Amino acid sequence: PGVVTPQLTMALPTGPSLVCSLALTVLTFAAMQIFSEQLASSQVGTIGGGFIGSLLFCFMLTATGNAETLILEKGFQTKLFPEVITCMLLAMGISGAVHRVCATTCLLFSLVDLYYINRISQTKYAVTTTKQQAKITTGKQKSK
């Protein structure tokens, strides 16, 4: 009768996810520095450099969120400021060290990444209200 939605499960627990995302951050940064000349030599390379920078943003944001969850508390949420903006600026700065266009395309690709990360987060962690809960909430208002 109803639509069945699959349950999303985490691929890794928080600790191992932190280690993996940190390792991927370092490897991605190193690859961008090693191949900076090749990335900056063509238009396709600069767009590719921006895409790689957006992957760097995603890995840094994952590592930041996992570190905060381990250090602070289980229900801690990564916020726009300072976590997301800091990771975005770092990824753009690293991409900008390769080529200026890489920084711009990194911003565009990272915004797309952020949209999908938020969408996945909403399906996994959002609190949904049922019609019955909505009736109870609206029924408790004062009547004049």
mmCIF file of C-alpha atoms in Angstrom, residues 11-114:
data_model
loop_
_atom_site.group_PDB
_atom_site.id
_atom_site.type_symbol
_atom_site.label_atom_id
_atom_site.label_comp_id
_atom_site.label_asym_id
_atom_site.label_seq_id
_atom_site.Cartn_x
_atom_site.Cartn_y
_atom_site.Cartn_z
ATOM 1 C CA ALA A 11 29.614 2.570 5.144
ATOM 2 C CA LEU A 12 32.083 3.043 8.005
ATOM 3 C CA PRO A 13 31.800 3.968 11.662
ATOM 4 C CA THR A 14 32.909 7.476 12.623
ATOM 5 C CA GLY A 15 36.508 6.645 13.643
ATOM 6 C CA PRO A 16 37.534 4.678 10.538
ATOM 7 C CA SER A 17 35.658 7.191 8.355
ATOM 8 C CA LEU A 18 37.774 9.969 9.873
ATOM 9 C CA VAL A 19 40.982 8.080 9.087
ATOM 10 C CA CYS A 20 39.891 7.305 5.517
ATOM 11 C CA SER A 21 38.752 10.852 4.800
ATOM 12 C CA LEU A 22 41.995 12.294 6.209
ATOM 13 C CA ALA A 23 44.033 9.874 4.076
ATOM 14 C CA LEU A 24 42.024 10.792 0.984
ATOM 15 C CA THR A 25 42.449 14.495 1.780
ATOM 16 C CA VAL A 26 46.235 14.140 1.959
ATOM 17 C CA LEU A 27 46.405 11.971 -1.169
ATOM 18 C CA THR A 28 44.184 14.337 -3.161
ATOM 19 C CA PHE A 29 46.221 17.363 -2.064
ATOM 20 C CA ALA A 30 49.457 15.596 -2.980
ATOM 21 C CA ALA A 31 48.093 14.555 -6.383
ATOM 22 C CA MET A 32 47.005 18.120 -7.134
ATOM 23 C CA GLN A 33 50.472 19.428 -6.282
ATOM 24 C CA ILE A 34 52.284 16.706 -8.223
ATOM 25 C CA PHE A 35 50.146 17.157 -11.357
ATOM 26 C CA SER A 36 49.695 20.934 -11.092
ATOM 27 C CA GLU A 37 51.560 21.638 -14.345
ATOM 28 C CA GLN A 38 49.452 19.153 -16.300
ATOM 29 C CA LEU A 39 46.221 20.445 -14.743
ATOM 30 C CA ALA A 40 47.070 24.072 -15.538
ATOM 31 C CA SER A 41 48.193 23.405 -19.121
ATOM 32 C CA SER A 42 44.738 23.139 -20.770
ATOM 33 C CA GLN A 43 41.123 24.231 -20.361
ATOM 34 C CA VAL A 44 39.997 20.684 -19.662
ATOM 35 C CA GLY A 45 42.804 20.354 -17.127
ATOM 36 C CA THR A 46 41.698 23.450 -15.226
ATOM 37 C CA ILE A 47 38.120 22.184 -15.074
ATOM 38 C CA GLY A 48 39.447 18.796 -13.955
ATOM 39 C CA GLY A 49 41.548 20.557 -11.336
ATOM 40 C CA GLY A 50 38.426 22.253 -10.016
ATOM 41 C CA PHE A 51 36.620 18.925 -9.884
ATOM 42 C CA ILE A 52 39.510 17.379 -7.962
ATOM 43 C CA GLY A 53 39.388 20.406 -5.646
ATOM 44 C CA SER A 54 35.695 19.721 -5.001
ATOM 45 C CA LEU A 55 36.592 16.148 -4.059
ATOM 46 C CA LEU A 56 39.149 17.626 -1.675
ATOM 47 C CA PHE A 57 36.368 19.792 -0.202
ATOM 48 C CA CYS A 58 34.155 16.733 0.277
ATOM 49 C CA PHE A 59 36.937 14.770 1.990
ATOM 50 C CA MET A 60 37.842 17.705 4.266
ATOM 51 C CA LEU A 61 34.209 18.265 5.208
ATOM 52 C CA THR A 62 33.774 14.568 6.002
ATOM 53 C CA ALA A 63 36.919 14.565 8.134
ATOM 54 C CA THR A 64 35.814 17.720 9.964
ATOM 55 C CA GLY A 65 32.354 16.326 10.677
ATOM 56 C CA ASN A 66 33.758 13.016 11.888
ATOM 57 C CA ALA A 67 36.337 14.726 14.124
ATOM 58 C CA GLU A 68 33.650 16.922 15.682
ATOM 59 C CA THR A 69 31.424 13.915 16.266
ATOM 60 C CA LEU A 70 34.246 12.040 18.006
ATOM 61 C CA ILE A 71 35.442 14.997 20.071
ATOM 62 C CA LEU A 72 32.250 16.842 20.931
ATOM 63 C CA GLU A 73 29.131 14.684 20.943
ATOM 64 C CA LYS A 74 27.242 12.132 18.891
ATOM 65 C CA GLY A 75 24.417 14.416 17.681
ATOM 66 C CA PHE A 76 26.654 17.320 16.651
ATOM 67 C CA GLN A 77 25.835 18.809 13.254
ATOM 68 C CA THR A 78 28.277 20.407 10.854
ATOM 69 C CA LYS A 79 27.155 23.976 10.236
ATOM 70 C CA LEU A 80 27.602 26.425 7.379
ATOM 71 C CA PHE A 81 29.874 28.641 9.447
ATOM 72 C CA PRO A 82 32.632 27.857 10.335
ATOM 73 C CA GLU A 83 33.002 24.253 9.112
ATOM 74 C CA VAL A 84 31.602 24.342 5.578
ATOM 75 C CA ILE A 85 32.974 27.781 4.711
ATOM 76 C CA THR A 86 36.418 26.929 6.111
ATOM 77 C CA CYS A 87 36.616 23.678 4.130
ATOM 78 C CA MET A 88 35.376 25.496 1.011
ATOM 79 C CA LEU A 89 37.983 28.257 1.339
ATOM 80 C CA LEU A 90 40.776 25.748 1.946
ATOM 81 C CA ALA A 91 39.791 23.674 -1.095
ATOM 82 C CA MET A 92 39.527 26.809 -3.244
ATOM 83 C CA GLY A 93 42.912 28.044 -2.002
ATOM 84 C CA ILE A 94 44.578 24.742 -2.822
ATOM 85 C CA SER A 95 42.876 24.685 -6.231
ATOM 86 C CA GLY A 96 43.889 28.298 -6.793
ATOM 87 C CA ALA A 97 47.514 27.309 -6.235
ATOM 88 C CA VAL A 98 47.186 25.147 -9.353
ATOM 89 C CA HIS A 99 45.329 27.715 -11.504
ATOM 90 C CA ARG A 100 42.875 30.567 -10.891
ATOM 91 C CA VAL A 101 40.198 28.898 -13.001
ATOM 92 C CA CYS A 102 40.575 25.756 -10.863
ATOM 93 C CA ALA A 103 39.477 27.793 -7.843
ATOM 94 C CA THR A 104 36.356 29.019 -9.628
ATOM 95 C CA THR A 105 35.376 25.587 -10.927
ATOM 96 C CA CYS A 106 36.156 24.139 -7.494
ATOM 97 C CA LEU A 107 33.586 26.529 -6.006
ATOM 98 C CA LEU A 108 30.951 25.502 -8.561
ATOM 99 C CA PHE A 109 31.564 21.767 -8.200
ATOM 100 C CA SER A 110 31.721 22.091 -4.392
ATOM 101 C CA LEU A 111 28.331 23.806 -4.309
ATOM 102 C CA VAL A 112 26.897 20.867 -6.250
ATOM 103 C CA ASP A 113 28.624 18.490 -3.805
ATOM 104 C CA LEU A 114 27.171 20.430 -0.886
#
